[in-house]
Amino acid sequence: MRSYNINPNTRGVNGFGLQAPDYTVSVLFDATVEATITVPGTIPAGQIGMIGGIDPVGNAGQEPVGHNKYIAVFRYGTKTPGNIMVSIDAAAVVPTVNNFTQLAATLMPSAWNVKTGDVIRAISDTTDSLMSIDFYHIVE
């Protein structure tokens, strides 16, 4: 029998699923405008985030020396046939017809590691496409 094993990065338990996310956002696309969200800087209660550098008088936390990290899990609606292109810190565009194009965006990714301040950008090729992002704080 396998032990009860918790994955420290995703907080999943033996592959049975994730706990409730620390932060969730959703968007309904209209097929004309790119949607953006900045990865949050807040962390869940009780967690320790990145600390700041020590200033000349010994106070910590004035200047961040790192970023809080998250796993961003993307979910897509199934009732509409839209395709959603997603990128980090670069324009998300729908590719042109009949041409392979190098883009910064990826078609409907499942999950990415992100950090505070990253800007997730997304666009859909059809109206009424739905997407949500669940953020899980990574404790290192």
Coordinates of C-alpha atoms in Angstrom, one line a residue, residues 20-130:
A20 CA -9.0 24.7 -3.7
P21 CA -6.9 27.4 -5.5
D22 CA -5.5 30.3 -3.6
Y23 CA -6.7 32.8 -6.2
T24 CA -9.1 32.4 -9.3
V25 CA -10.0 34.7 -12.2
S26 CA -12.3 34.1 -15.2
V27 CA -12.9 35.9 -18.5
L28 CA -15.6 35.7 -21.2
F29 CA -14.1 36.7 -24.6
D30 CA -15.8 38.7 -27.3
A31 CA -13.2 37.7 -30.1
T32 CA -11.9 41.2 -30.6
V33 CA -9.9 42.2 -27.6
E34 CA -7.0 40.6 -25.7
A35 CA -7.7 40.0 -22.0
T36 CA -4.8 40.5 -19.5
I37 CA -4.3 39.6 -15.8
T38 CA -1.2 40.4 -13.7
V39 CA -0.1 37.4 -11.5
P40 CA -1.1 38.4 -8.0
G41 CA 1.4 39.4 -5.4
T42 CA -0.7 38.3 -2.4
I43 CA -0.1 34.9 -0.9
P44 CA -2.5 32.7 1.1
A45 CA -2.8 33.3 4.9
G46 CA -0.2 31.4 6.8
Q47 CA 2.2 31.0 3.9
I48 CA 5.7 32.6 3.9
G49 CA 6.4 34.7 0.8
M50 CA 9.6 36.1 -0.6
I51 CA 11.3 38.6 1.8
G52 CA 12.9 41.8 0.9
G53 CA 16.5 42.8 1.2
I54 CA 17.8 44.3 4.4
D55 CA 18.1 48.1 4.3
P56 CA 20.9 50.0 6.1
V57 CA 19.1 50.2 9.4
G58 CA 18.2 46.4 9.4
N59 CA 14.6 46.5 8.3
A60 CA 13.6 43.6 6.1
G61 CA 11.0 43.7 3.3
Q62 CA 11.7 47.1 1.7
E63 CA 13.0 45.8 -1.6
P64 CA 11.8 42.4 -2.9
V65 CA 14.7 40.1 -3.7
G66 CA 12.5 37.6 -5.4
H67 CA 9.0 36.9 -6.5
N68 CA 6.2 34.8 -5.2
K69 CA 5.7 31.8 -7.5
Y70 CA 2.5 30.1 -8.6
I71 CA 1.3 27.3 -10.8
A72 CA -1.4 28.8 -13.0
V73 CA -3.9 26.1 -14.1
F74 CA -6.0 27.1 -17.1
R75 CA -9.5 25.9 -17.6
Y76 CA -11.6 26.3 -20.8
G77 CA -15.3 26.3 -21.4
T78 CA -16.7 23.3 -23.4
K79 CA -20.0 24.8 -24.7
T80 CA -18.4 26.9 -27.4
P81 CA -15.9 25.9 -30.1
G82 CA -13.5 28.8 -29.6
N83 CA -9.7 28.5 -29.6
I84 CA -7.8 30.5 -27.0
M85 CA -4.2 31.7 -27.4
V86 CA -2.4 32.4 -24.2
S87 CA 1.0 34.0 -23.5
I88 CA 3.1 35.5 -20.7
D89 CA 4.4 39.1 -21.0
A90 CA 3.9 39.2 -24.8
A91 CA 1.0 39.8 -27.1
A92 CA -1.4 36.9 -27.6
V93 CA -2.6 36.8 -31.2
V94 CA -4.6 34.4 -33.3
P95 CA -2.4 32.9 -36.1
T96 CA -3.1 33.8 -39.7
V97 CA -5.0 31.4 -42.0
N98 CA -2.9 28.8 -43.8
N99 CA 0.4 30.1 -42.5
F100 CA 2.7 28.6 -39.9
T101 CA 3.6 31.6 -37.7
Q102 CA 6.0 31.8 -34.8
L103 CA 4.1 33.3 -31.9
A104 CA 4.7 34.1 -28.3
A105 CA 1.2 32.6 -27.5
T106 CA 0.3 28.9 -27.0
L107 CA -3.0 27.3 -27.9
M108 CA -4.9 26.5 -24.8
P109 CA -2.1 25.5 -22.4
S110 CA -3.0 23.4 -19.4
A111 CA -0.7 24.9 -16.7
W112 CA 2.4 27.1 -16.4
N113 CA 4.7 28.1 -13.6
V114 CA 4.4 31.9 -13.2
K115 CA 5.7 34.6 -10.8
T116 CA 4.2 37.7 -9.2
G117 CA 4.2 40.5 -11.8
D118 CA 4.0 38.3 -14.9
V119 CA 1.2 39.4 -17.2
I120 CA -0.9 36.6 -18.7
R121 CA -2.5 37.6 -21.9
A122 CA -5.2 35.7 -23.8
I123 CA -7.4 36.1 -26.9
S124 CA -10.1 33.9 -28.5
D125 CA -11.0 33.5 -32.1
T126 CA -14.7 33.3 -31.4
T127 CA -17.2 35.2 -29.2
D128 CA -18.5 33.7 -25.9
S129 CA -15.4 31.5 -25.2
L130 CA -14.8 31.1 -21.5

